[in-house]
Amino acid sequence: MIIFNNIKELKAHLKKQKLEGKTIGLVPTMGFLHAGHLSLISKAKQENNIVVVSIFVNPTQFGPNEDYERYPRNLEKDFELSQGAGADIIFNPEVKEMYPENYYTYVEVTGITELLCGISRPGHFKGVTTVVSKLFNIISPDKAYFGQKDAQQCVVIKKMVKDLNLDIDIIVCPIIREKDGLALSSRNVYLNEKEKEQATVLYQSLEKAKEKIEKNERNSKIIKELIRKIINEKELAKTEYIEIVDLETLKEVKEIKGSILIALAVKFGRTRLIDNLMMEV
Ligand code: AMP
């Protein structure tokens, strides 16, 4: 496994690999890797000759009062885990390598970024699409791997790729969870024991919603109320949103049919968690 911090050197290396006909899979991450990230790396390894894992805590996707400074980091462990999962290359640039002085260019997907997480995190997706565009331009992957855990991010990236006519396959990988159902997240380290235990309610509420939909409930208001009631039983949970939306437009649906996304954002203490369920009805 080779570690690059420098864009020019990484580009030169990948250019040679491409001339040899090798395909490239990219897994963008912010590090502090867990089994969710590793599932993306393994999948990329199955489908490409070379797997590039980027590890970059991207400052432009954090709001001014968010956790950029305290975001968990452990590079040595990330290198070891990435290698174990099959990474060939790590791209770990410094902030000034990605955003040198007098950096002025941003990529923005409109509309679908102003809903769901976009409401409480204005500018977040603009930071995401900017850094992902830069990674796409630096690495020119054939395929890029994202987790369904960040469902809105997947929809936004797919839209960007389509709208900008990029020749990159976006592969969405399933959510990896703890045994108790809590979706793995680098931010789970912020949770104390009680918060962590209560946070399992997110998955439980989504499962109950699924059961009810499978029993033919189609009224999205009733499903949302069911989820809210289950979450409210935990005294530490503070719900930010519970939405049922069309998987492509992210617009609210009143009647559950077609491809839908049930998405939640709930705070436990200072920690904001998201979870979701995709269904074909
Ligand atoms: P992050 O480092 O949190 O920006 O995540 C990097 C990538 O890993 C994103 O595409 C995430 O959606 C994905 N990811 C994070 N957590 C999980 C999980 N529990 N299961 C699957 N993918 C995940």
PDB file of C-alpha atoms and ligand atoms in Angstrom:
ATOM      1  CA  MET A   1       0.000   0.000   0.000  1.00  0.00           C
ATOM      2  CA  ILE A   2       1.326   3.425  -0.918  1.00  0.00           C
ATOM      3  CA  ILE A   3       0.444   6.605   0.981  1.00  0.00           C
ATOM      4  CA  PHE A   4       0.256   9.895  -0.914  1.00  0.00           C
ATOM      5  CA  ASN A   5      -0.146  13.379   0.578  1.00  0.00           C
ATOM      6  CA  ASN A   6       0.599  15.202  -2.618  1.00  0.00           C
ATOM      7  CA  ILE A   7      -1.875  15.628  -5.494  1.00  0.00           C
ATOM      8  CA  LYS A   8       0.701  15.861  -8.273  1.00  0.00           C
ATOM      9  CA  GLU A   9       2.497  12.686  -7.206  1.00  0.00           C
ATOM     10  CA  LEU A  10      -0.740  10.739  -6.860  1.00  0.00           C
ATOM     11  CA  LYS A  11      -1.897  11.877 -10.306  1.00  0.00           C
ATOM     12  CA  ALA A  12       1.395  10.846 -11.909  1.00  0.00           C
ATOM     13  CA  HIS A  13       1.247   7.433 -10.240  1.00  0.00           C
ATOM     14  CA  LEU A  14      -2.354   6.790 -11.294  1.00  0.00           C
ATOM     15  CA  LYS A  15      -1.682   7.943 -14.857  1.00  0.00           C
ATOM     16  CA  LYS A  16       0.837   5.124 -15.247  1.00  0.00           C
ATOM     17  CA  GLN A  17      -1.575   2.582 -13.790  1.00  0.00           C
ATOM     18  CA  LYS A  18      -4.291   3.677 -16.198  1.00  0.00           C
ATOM     19  CA  LEU A  19      -1.967   3.382 -19.170  1.00  0.00           C
ATOM     20  CA  GLU A  20      -1.501  -0.232 -18.109  1.00  0.00           C
ATOM     21  CA  GLY A  21      -5.278  -0.617 -18.377  1.00  0.00           C
ATOM     22  CA  LYS A  22      -5.991  -0.846 -14.666  1.00  0.00           C
ATOM     23  CA  THR A  23      -9.384   0.139 -13.296  1.00  0.00           C
ATOM     24  CA  ILE A  24      -9.646   2.350 -10.247  1.00  0.00           C
ATOM     25  CA  GLY A  25     -12.146   2.287  -7.383  1.00  0.00           C
ATOM     26  CA  LEU A  26     -12.326   5.242  -4.994  1.00  0.00           C
ATOM     27  CA  VAL A  27     -13.574   5.156  -1.401  1.00  0.00           C
ATOM     28  CA  PRO A  28     -13.802   8.698   0.003  1.00  0.00           C
ATOM     29  CA  THR A  29     -13.686   8.867   3.826  1.00  0.00           C
ATOM     30  CA  MET A  30     -12.951  11.236   6.671  1.00  0.00           C
ATOM     31  CA  GLY A  31     -10.968   8.543   8.483  1.00  0.00           C
ATOM     32  CA  PHE A  32     -11.423   7.020  11.942  1.00  0.00           C
ATOM     33  CA  LEU A  33     -12.370   3.957   9.996  1.00  0.00           C
ATOM     34  CA  HIS A  34     -14.805   1.288  11.156  1.00  0.00           C
ATOM     35  CA  ALA A  35     -16.401  -1.797   9.620  1.00  0.00           C
ATOM     36  CA  GLY A  36     -18.762   0.405   7.551  1.00  0.00           C
ATOM     37  CA  HIS A  37     -15.840   2.020   5.734  1.00  0.00           C
ATOM     38  CA  LEU A  38     -14.092  -1.340   5.419  1.00  0.00           C
ATOM     39  CA  SER A  39     -17.139  -2.853   3.702  1.00  0.00           C
ATOM     40  CA  LEU A  40     -16.813  -0.154   1.022  1.00  0.00           C
ATOM     41  CA  ILE A  41     -13.095  -0.879   0.603  1.00  0.00           C
ATOM     42  CA  SER A  42     -13.714  -4.648   0.300  1.00  0.00           C
ATOM     43  CA  LYS A  43     -16.436  -4.104  -2.276  1.00  0.00           C
ATOM     44  CA  ALA A  44     -14.162  -1.759  -4.246  1.00  0.00           C
ATOM     45  CA  LYS A  45     -11.414  -4.386  -4.127  1.00  0.00           C
ATOM     46  CA  GLN A  46     -13.739  -6.987  -5.660  1.00  0.00           C
ATOM     47  CA  GLU A  47     -14.637  -4.716  -8.559  1.00  0.00           C
ATOM     48  CA  ASN A  48     -11.418  -2.846  -9.451  1.00  0.00           C
ATOM     49  CA  ASN A  49      -7.708  -3.461 -10.010  1.00  0.00           C
ATOM     50  CA  ILE A  50      -6.679  -0.597  -7.759  1.00  0.00           C
ATOM     51  CA  VAL A  51      -8.462   0.758  -4.695  1.00  0.00           C
ATOM     52  CA  VAL A  52      -7.763   4.306  -3.555  1.00  0.00           C
ATOM     53  CA  VAL A  53      -8.995   5.276  -0.081  1.00  0.00           C
ATOM     54  CA  SER A  54      -9.012   8.998   0.609  1.00  0.00           C
ATOM     55  CA  ILE A  55      -8.754  10.062   4.229  1.00  0.00           C
ATOM     56  CA  PHE A  56      -9.488  13.749   4.599  1.00  0.00           C
ATOM     57  CA  VAL A  57     -11.498  15.554   7.254  1.00  0.00           C
ATOM     58  CA  ASN A  58     -12.965  18.107   4.887  1.00  0.00           C
ATOM     59  CA  PRO A  59     -13.347  21.484   6.607  1.00  0.00           C
ATOM     60  CA  THR A  60     -15.736  22.915   4.000  1.00  0.00           C
ATOM     61  CA  GLN A  61     -18.491  20.456   4.897  1.00  0.00           C
ATOM     62  CA  PHE A  62     -18.588  21.438   8.579  1.00  0.00           C
ATOM     63  CA  GLY A  63     -20.650  24.358   9.834  1.00  0.00           C
ATOM     64  CA  PRO A  64     -19.054  26.977  12.120  1.00  0.00           C
ATOM     65  CA  ASN A  65     -20.556  25.398  15.262  1.00  0.00           C
ATOM     66  CA  GLU A  66     -19.942  21.813  14.248  1.00  0.00           C
ATOM     67  CA  ASP A  67     -17.295  19.316  15.307  1.00  0.00           C
ATOM     68  CA  TYR A  68     -14.501  19.894  12.749  1.00  0.00           C
ATOM     69  CA  GLU A  69     -11.842  20.510  15.415  1.00  0.00           C
ATOM     70  CA  ARG A  70     -12.791  17.579  17.630  1.00  0.00           C
ATOM     71  CA  TYR A  71     -13.668  15.127  14.826  1.00  0.00           C
ATOM     72  CA  PRO A  72     -11.973  11.826  15.830  1.00  0.00           C
ATOM     73  CA  ARG A  73      -8.729  10.992  14.063  1.00  0.00           C
ATOM     74  CA  ASN A  74      -6.409   7.949  14.152  1.00  0.00           C
ATOM     75  CA  LEU A  75      -4.286   7.783  11.017  1.00  0.00           C
ATOM     76  CA  GLU A  76      -2.006   4.902  11.987  1.00  0.00           C
ATOM     77  CA  LYS A  77      -4.967   2.648  12.705  1.00  0.00           C
ATOM     78  CA  ASP A  78      -6.712   3.833   9.510  1.00  0.00           C
ATOM     79  CA  PHE A  79      -3.673   2.836   7.425  1.00  0.00           C
ATOM     80  CA  GLU A  80      -3.586  -0.601   9.031  1.00  0.00           C
ATOM     81  CA  LEU A  81      -7.333  -1.201   8.626  1.00  0.00           C
ATOM     82  CA  SER A  82      -7.354   0.059   5.025  1.00  0.00           C
ATOM     83  CA  GLN A  83      -4.513  -2.239   4.086  1.00  0.00           C
ATOM     84  CA  GLY A  84      -6.249  -5.179   5.759  1.00  0.00           C
ATOM     85  CA  ALA A  85      -9.412  -4.502   3.755  1.00  0.00           C
ATOM     86  CA  GLY A  86      -7.526  -4.357   0.449  1.00  0.00           C
ATOM     87  CA  ALA A  87      -6.593  -0.716  -0.179  1.00  0.00           C
ATOM     88  CA  ASP A  88      -3.706  -0.184  -2.608  1.00  0.00           C
ATOM     89  CA  ILE A  89      -3.368   3.548  -2.173  1.00  0.00           C
ATOM     90  CA  ILE A  90      -4.177   5.997   0.611  1.00  0.00           C
ATOM     91  CA  PHE A  91      -4.636   9.635  -0.303  1.00  0.00           C
ATOM     92  CA  ASN A  92      -4.242  11.698   2.847  1.00  0.00           C
ATOM     93  CA  PRO A  93      -3.717  15.333   1.876  1.00  0.00           C
ATOM     94  CA  GLU A  94      -3.333  18.243   4.264  1.00  0.00           C
ATOM     95  CA  VAL A  95      -5.991  20.930   4.204  1.00  0.00           C
ATOM     96  CA  LYS A  96      -3.667  23.372   2.400  1.00  0.00           C
ATOM     97  CA  GLU A  97      -3.035  20.815  -0.342  1.00  0.00           C
ATOM     98  CA  MET A  98      -6.771  20.606  -1.099  1.00  0.00           C
ATOM     99  CA  TYR A  99      -7.609  24.237  -0.327  1.00  0.00           C
ATOM    100  CA  PRO A 100      -4.536  26.386  -0.912  1.00  0.00           C
ATOM    101  CA  GLU A 101      -4.612  30.093  -0.202  1.00  0.00           C
ATOM    102  CA  ASN A 102      -6.981  31.978  -2.498  1.00  0.00           C
ATOM    103  CA  TYR A 103      -9.183  28.970  -3.118  1.00  0.00           C
ATOM    104  CA  TYR A 104     -12.458  30.235  -4.634  1.00  0.00           C
ATOM    105  CA  THR A 105     -14.197  27.396  -6.483  1.00  0.00           C
ATOM    106  CA  TYR A 106     -17.165  25.368  -5.219  1.00  0.00           C
ATOM    107  CA  VAL A 107     -19.498  22.797  -6.747  1.00  0.00           C
ATOM    108  CA  GLU A 108     -23.098  23.026  -5.646  1.00  0.00           C
ATOM    109  CA  VAL A 109     -26.128  20.826  -6.250  1.00  0.00           C
ATOM    110  CA  THR A 110     -29.245  22.892  -5.572  1.00  0.00           C
ATOM    111  CA  GLY A 111     -32.772  21.910  -4.431  1.00  0.00           C
ATOM    112  CA  ILE A 112     -32.242  18.429  -2.981  1.00  0.00           C
ATOM    113  CA  THR A 113     -29.474  19.799  -0.737  1.00  0.00           C
ATOM    114  CA  GLU A 114     -31.853  22.196   0.978  1.00  0.00           C
ATOM    115  CA  LEU A 115     -34.044  19.417   2.426  1.00  0.00           C
ATOM    116  CA  LEU A 116     -33.556  16.904   5.268  1.00  0.00           C
ATOM    117  CA  CYS A 117     -29.991  17.369   6.634  1.00  0.00           C
ATOM    118  CA  GLY A 118     -29.579  20.484   4.486  1.00  0.00           C
ATOM    119  CA  ILE A 119     -32.037  22.354   6.724  1.00  0.00           C
ATOM    120  CA  SER A 120     -29.944  22.191   9.885  1.00  0.00           C
ATOM    121  CA  ARG A 121     -26.603  21.974   8.049  1.00  0.00           C
ATOM    122  CA  PRO A 122     -26.636  24.784   5.466  1.00  0.00           C
ATOM    123  CA  GLY A 123     -23.579  24.597   3.203  1.00  0.00           C
ATOM    124  CA  HIS A 124     -22.786  21.021   4.260  1.00  0.00           C
ATOM    125  CA  PHE A 125     -23.548  19.423   0.900  1.00  0.00           C
ATOM    126  CA  LYS A 126     -21.762  22.201  -0.987  1.00  0.00           C
ATOM    127  CA  GLY A 127     -18.642  21.202   0.951  1.00  0.00           C
ATOM    128  CA  VAL A 128     -19.268  17.532   0.186  1.00  0.00           C
ATOM    129  CA  THR A 129     -19.840  17.999  -3.553  1.00  0.00           C
ATOM    130  CA  THR A 130     -16.814  20.283  -3.779  1.00  0.00           C
ATOM    131  CA  VAL A 131     -14.428  17.860  -2.108  1.00  0.00           C
ATOM    132  CA  VAL A 132     -15.860  14.838  -3.938  1.00  0.00           C
ATOM    133  CA  SER A 133     -15.514  16.684  -7.273  1.00  0.00           C
ATOM    134  CA  LYS A 134     -11.914  17.458  -6.442  1.00  0.00           C
ATOM    135  CA  LEU A 135     -11.279  13.808  -5.529  1.00  0.00           C
ATOM    136  CA  PHE A 136     -12.937  12.688  -8.767  1.00  0.00           C
ATOM    137  CA  ASN A 137     -10.728  15.054 -10.773  1.00  0.00           C
ATOM    138  CA  ILE A 138      -7.549  14.077  -8.953  1.00  0.00           C
ATOM    139  CA  ILE A 139      -8.145  10.311  -9.066  1.00  0.00           C
ATOM    140  CA  SER A 140     -10.432   9.817 -12.114  1.00  0.00           C
ATOM    141  CA  PRO A 141     -11.930   6.630 -10.702  1.00  0.00           C
ATOM    142  CA  ASP A 142     -14.036   4.236 -12.759  1.00  0.00           C
ATOM    143  CA  LYS A 143     -16.224   3.621  -9.724  1.00  0.00           C
ATOM    144  CA  ALA A 144     -16.723   5.416  -6.413  1.00  0.00           C
ATOM    145  CA  TYR A 145     -18.201   3.816  -3.296  1.00  0.00           C
ATOM    146  CA  PHE A 146     -20.517   5.488  -0.802  1.00  0.00           C
ATOM    147  CA  GLY A 147     -22.535   4.175   2.140  1.00  0.00           C
ATOM    148  CA  GLN A 148     -26.323   4.212   2.276  1.00  0.00           C
ATOM    149  CA  LYS A 149     -25.826   5.401   5.871  1.00  0.00           C
ATOM    150  CA  ASP A 150     -25.546   8.893   4.358  1.00  0.00           C
ATOM    151  CA  ALA A 151     -28.507   8.418   2.050  1.00  0.00           C
ATOM    152  CA  GLN A 152     -28.984  12.063   1.099  1.00  0.00           C
ATOM    153  CA  GLN A 153     -25.281  12.327   0.292  1.00  0.00           C
ATOM    154  CA  CYS A 154     -25.645   9.359  -2.090  1.00  0.00           C
ATOM    155  CA  VAL A 155     -28.597  10.979  -3.847  1.00  0.00           C
ATOM    156  CA  VAL A 156     -26.760  14.308  -4.118  1.00  0.00           C
ATOM    157  CA  ILE A 157     -23.555  12.739  -5.478  1.00  0.00           C
ATOM    158  CA  LYS A 158     -25.516  10.692  -8.026  1.00  0.00           C
ATOM    159  CA  LYS A 159     -27.287  13.851  -9.148  1.00  0.00           C
ATOM    160  CA  MET A 160     -24.003  15.733  -9.461  1.00  0.00           C
ATOM    161  CA  VAL A 161     -22.494  12.928 -11.544  1.00  0.00           C
ATOM    162  CA  LYS A 162     -25.534  12.882 -13.823  1.00  0.00           C
ATOM    163  CA  ASP A 163     -25.861  16.649 -14.171  1.00  0.00           C
ATOM    164  CA  LEU A 164     -22.153  17.183 -14.822  1.00  0.00           C
ATOM    165  CA  ASN A 165     -21.945  14.188 -17.224  1.00  0.00           C
ATOM    166  CA  LEU A 166     -19.186  12.530 -15.235  1.00  0.00           C
ATOM    167  CA  ASP A 167     -18.168   9.059 -16.321  1.00  0.00           C
ATOM    168  CA  ILE A 168     -18.056   7.512 -12.858  1.00  0.00           C
ATOM    169  CA  ASP A 169     -20.263   4.719 -11.509  1.00  0.00           C
ATOM    170  CA  ILE A 170     -21.583   5.534  -8.061  1.00  0.00           C
ATOM    171  CA  ILE A 171     -21.963   2.377  -6.003  1.00  0.00           C
ATOM    172  CA  VAL A 172     -24.129   2.608  -2.892  1.00  0.00           C
ATOM    173  CA  CYS A 173     -23.281   0.035  -0.212  1.00  0.00           C
ATOM    174  CA  PRO A 174     -25.546  -1.184   2.613  1.00  0.00           C
ATOM    175  CA  ILE A 175     -25.482   0.214   6.144  1.00  0.00           C
ATOM    176  CA  ILE A 176     -23.240  -1.762   8.501  1.00  0.00           C
ATOM    177  CA  ARG A 177     -24.593  -1.892  12.045  1.00  0.00           C
ATOM    178  CA  GLU A 178     -23.598  -2.971  15.524  1.00  0.00           C
ATOM    179  CA  LYS A 179     -25.276  -6.178  16.737  1.00  0.00           C
ATOM    180  CA  ASP A 180     -27.840  -4.061  18.569  1.00  0.00           C
ATOM    181  CA  GLY A 181     -28.751  -2.213  15.351  1.00  0.00           C
ATOM    182  CA  LEU A 182     -26.891   1.073  15.880  1.00  0.00           C
ATOM    183  CA  ALA A 183     -25.473   2.183  12.521  1.00  0.00           C
ATOM    184  CA  LEU A 184     -21.680   2.400  12.711  1.00  0.00           C
ATOM    185  CA  SER A 185     -20.401   5.960  12.590  1.00  0.00           C
ATOM    186  CA  SER A 186     -17.102   7.620  13.479  1.00  0.00           C
ATOM    187  CA  ARG A 187     -19.185   9.983  15.622  1.00  0.00           C
ATOM    188  CA  ASN A 188     -20.477   7.121  17.832  1.00  0.00           C
ATOM    189  CA  VAL A 189     -17.353   7.634  19.989  1.00  0.00           C
ATOM    190  CA  TYR A 190     -18.947  10.855  21.242  1.00  0.00           C
ATOM    191  CA  LEU A 191     -21.806   8.885  22.844  1.00  0.00           C
ATOM    192  CA  ASN A 192     -21.690   7.912  26.503  1.00  0.00           C
ATOM    193  CA  GLU A 193     -22.942   4.485  27.506  1.00  0.00           C
ATOM    194  CA  LYS A 194     -26.508   5.577  28.189  1.00  0.00           C
ATOM    195  CA  GLU A 195     -26.777   7.603  24.977  1.00  0.00           C
ATOM    196  CA  LYS A 196     -25.365   4.710  22.984  1.00  0.00           C
ATOM    197  CA  GLU A 197     -27.849   2.297  24.435  1.00  0.00           C
ATOM    198  CA  GLN A 198     -30.782   4.639  23.800  1.00  0.00           C
ATOM    199  CA  ALA A 199     -29.572   5.373  20.253  1.00  0.00           C
ATOM    200  CA  THR A 200     -30.488   1.815  19.232  1.00  0.00           C
ATOM    201  CA  VAL A 201     -34.051   3.142  19.135  1.00  0.00           C
ATOM    202  CA  LEU A 202     -33.377   4.613  15.692  1.00  0.00           C
ATOM    203  CA  TYR A 203     -32.972   1.205  14.088  1.00  0.00           C
ATOM    204  CA  GLN A 204     -35.784  -0.254  16.178  1.00  0.00           C
ATOM    205  CA  SER A 205     -38.191   2.470  15.054  1.00  0.00           C
ATOM    206  CA  LEU A 206     -37.232   1.968  11.397  1.00  0.00           C
ATOM    207  CA  GLU A 207     -37.783  -1.778  11.704  1.00  0.00           C
ATOM    208  CA  LYS A 208     -41.223  -1.233  13.240  1.00  0.00           C
ATOM    209  CA  ALA A 209     -42.049   1.181  10.414  1.00  0.00           C
ATOM    210  CA  LYS A 210     -40.977  -1.416   7.887  1.00  0.00           C
ATOM    211  CA  GLU A 211     -43.170  -4.071   9.513  1.00  0.00           C
ATOM    212  CA  LYS A 212     -46.163  -1.757   9.425  1.00  0.00           C
ATOM    213  CA  ILE A 213     -45.587  -0.869   5.755  1.00  0.00           C
ATOM    214  CA  GLU A 214     -45.224  -4.550   4.941  1.00  0.00           C
ATOM    215  CA  LYS A 215     -48.618  -5.038   6.600  1.00  0.00           C
ATOM    216  CA  ASN A 216     -49.953  -2.593   3.998  1.00  0.00           C
ATOM    217  CA  GLU A 217     -50.014   0.714   5.859  1.00  0.00           C
ATOM    218  CA  ARG A 218     -49.550   3.348   3.138  1.00  0.00           C
ATOM    219  CA  ASN A 219     -50.223   6.557   5.025  1.00  0.00           C
ATOM    220  CA  SER A 220     -46.899   8.226   5.565  1.00  0.00           C
ATOM    221  CA  LYS A 221     -48.217  10.412   8.417  1.00  0.00           C
ATOM    222  CA  ILE A 222     -49.190   7.321  10.421  1.00  0.00           C
ATOM    223  CA  ILE A 223     -45.749   5.758   9.865  1.00  0.00           C
ATOM    224  CA  LYS A 224     -43.958   8.960  10.876  1.00  0.00           C
ATOM    225  CA  GLU A 225     -46.095   9.198  14.028  1.00  0.00           C
ATOM    226  CA  LEU A 226     -45.259   5.597  14.891  1.00  0.00           C
ATOM    227  CA  ILE A 227     -41.531   6.319  14.536  1.00  0.00           C
ATOM    228  CA  ARG A 228     -41.801   9.527  16.565  1.00  0.00           C
ATOM    229  CA  LYS A 229     -43.655   7.748  19.364  1.00  0.00           C
ATOM    230  CA  ILE A 230     -41.036   4.982  19.599  1.00  0.00           C
ATOM    231  CA  ILE A 231     -38.144   7.476  19.594  1.00  0.00           C
ATOM    232  CA  ASN A 232     -39.829   9.716  22.183  1.00  0.00           C
ATOM    233  CA  GLU A 233     -39.860   6.832  24.657  1.00  0.00           C
ATOM    234  CA  LYS A 234     -36.123   7.481  25.106  1.00  0.00           C
ATOM    235  CA  GLU A 235     -35.654  10.527  27.300  1.00  0.00           C
ATOM    236  CA  LEU A 236     -32.247  11.454  25.836  1.00  0.00           C
ATOM    237  CA  ALA A 237     -33.497  11.559  22.224  1.00  0.00           C
ATOM    238  CA  LYS A 238     -34.193  14.951  20.639  1.00  0.00           C
ATOM    239  CA  THR A 239     -35.639  14.459  17.172  1.00  0.00           C
ATOM    240  CA  GLU A 240     -34.515  16.861  14.446  1.00  0.00           C
ATOM    241  CA  TYR A 241     -36.539  15.292  11.628  1.00  0.00           C
ATOM    242  CA  ILE A 242     -38.414  12.164  10.614  1.00  0.00           C
ATOM    243  CA  GLU A 243     -39.270  12.217   6.920  1.00  0.00           C
ATOM    244  CA  ILE A 244     -40.592   9.853   4.296  1.00  0.00           C
ATOM    245  CA  VAL A 245     -39.489  11.030   0.860  1.00  0.00           C
ATOM    246  CA  ASP A 246     -39.218   9.949  -2.742  1.00  0.00           C
ATOM    247  CA  LEU A 247     -35.798   8.355  -3.199  1.00  0.00           C
ATOM    248  CA  GLU A 248     -34.899  10.456  -6.229  1.00  0.00           C
ATOM    249  CA  THR A 249     -36.435  13.874  -5.610  1.00  0.00           C
ATOM    250  CA  LEU A 250     -36.228  13.703  -1.794  1.00  0.00           C
ATOM    251  CA  LYS A 251     -39.659  15.334  -1.759  1.00  0.00           C
ATOM    252  CA  GLU A 252     -42.069  14.332   0.971  1.00  0.00           C
ATOM    253  CA  VAL A 253     -44.571  11.620   0.021  1.00  0.00           C
ATOM    254  CA  LYS A 254     -48.038  11.449   1.552  1.00  0.00           C
ATOM    255  CA  GLU A 255     -48.757   7.974   0.246  1.00  0.00           C
ATOM    256  CA  ILE A 256     -46.103   5.303   0.526  1.00  0.00           C
ATOM    257  CA  LYS A 257     -45.451   3.839  -2.904  1.00  0.00           C
ATOM    258  CA  GLY A 258     -42.558   3.372  -5.331  1.00  0.00           C
ATOM    259  CA  SER A 259     -38.982   3.908  -4.136  1.00  0.00           C
ATOM    260  CA  ILE A 260     -39.038   5.642  -0.791  1.00  0.00           C
ATOM    261  CA  LEU A 261     -36.550   6.708   1.831  1.00  0.00           C
ATOM    262  CA  ILE A 262     -37.422   6.960   5.506  1.00  0.00           C
ATOM    263  CA  ALA A 263     -34.793   9.259   6.966  1.00  0.00           C
ATOM    264  CA  LEU A 264     -34.162  10.355  10.547  1.00  0.00           C
ATOM    265  CA  ALA A 265     -31.867  12.759  12.346  1.00  0.00           C
ATOM    266  CA  VAL A 266     -31.925  12.614  16.134  1.00  0.00           C
ATOM    267  CA  LYS A 267     -29.652  14.144  18.741  1.00  0.00           C
ATOM    268  CA  PHE A 268     -28.452  12.270  21.794  1.00  0.00           C
ATOM    269  CA  GLY A 269     -26.756  14.835  24.018  1.00  0.00           C
ATOM    270  CA  ARG A 270     -24.507  16.870  21.718  1.00  0.00           C
ATOM    271  CA  THR A 271     -24.265  14.088  19.165  1.00  0.00           C
ATOM    272  CA  ARG A 272     -26.412  14.202  16.071  1.00  0.00           C
ATOM    273  CA  LEU A 273     -27.093  10.761  14.569  1.00  0.00           C
ATOM    274  CA  ILE A 274     -28.725   9.889  11.267  1.00  0.00           C
ATOM    275  CA  ASP A 275     -30.241   6.641  10.087  1.00  0.00           C
ATOM    276  CA  ASN A 276     -32.516   5.553   7.281  1.00  0.00           C
ATOM    277  CA  LEU A 277     -34.363   2.816   5.494  1.00  0.00           C
ATOM    278  CA  MET A 278     -34.920   2.463   1.777  1.00  0.00           C
ATOM    279  CA  MET A 279     -37.963   0.552   0.557  1.00  0.00           C
ATOM    280  CA  GLU A 280     -39.492  -0.452  -2.736  1.00  0.00           C
ATOM    281  CA  VAL A 281     -43.248  -0.589  -2.227  1.00  0.00           C
TER     282      VAL A 281
HETATM  283  P1  AMP B   1     -17.311   9.294   6.578  1.00  0.00           P
HETATM  284  O1  AMP B   1     -15.917   8.926   6.910  1.00  0.00           O
HETATM  285  O2  AMP B   1     -18.238   9.285   7.764  1.00  0.00           O
HETATM  286  O3  AMP B   1     -17.432  10.524   5.718  1.00  0.00           O
HETATM  287  O4  AMP B   1     -17.861   8.103   5.664  1.00  0.00           O
HETATM  288  C1  AMP B   1     -17.183   7.709   4.502  1.00  0.00           C
HETATM  289  C2  AMP B   1     -18.068   6.767   3.728  1.00  0.00           C
HETATM  290  O5  AMP B   1     -18.380   5.626   4.529  1.00  0.00           O
HETATM  291  C3  AMP B   1     -19.404   7.409   3.345  1.00  0.00           C
HETATM  292  O6  AMP B   1     -19.749   7.023   2.025  1.00  0.00           O
HETATM  293  C4  AMP B   1     -20.351   6.827   4.356  1.00  0.00           C
HETATM  294  O7  AMP B   1     -21.685   6.772   3.922  1.00  0.00           O
HETATM  295  C5  AMP B   1     -19.772   5.439   4.549  1.00  0.00           C
HETATM  296  N1  AMP B   1     -20.236   4.892   5.822  1.00  0.00           N
HETATM  297  C6  AMP B   1     -20.182   5.488   7.031  1.00  0.00           C
HETATM  298  N2  AMP B   1     -20.768   4.719   7.975  1.00  0.00           N
HETATM  299  C7  AMP B   1     -21.217   3.604   7.335  1.00  0.00           C
HETATM  300  C8  AMP B   1     -21.916   2.426   7.753  1.00  0.00           C
HETATM  301  N3  AMP B   1     -22.291   2.239   9.017  1.00  0.00           N
HETATM  302  N4  AMP B   1     -22.193   1.500   6.812  1.00  0.00           N
HETATM  303  C9  AMP B   1     -21.835   1.684   5.522  1.00  0.00           C
HETATM  304  N5  AMP B   1     -21.173   2.763   5.064  1.00  0.00           N
HETATM  305  C10 AMP B   1     -20.866   3.716   5.952  1.00  0.00           C
END
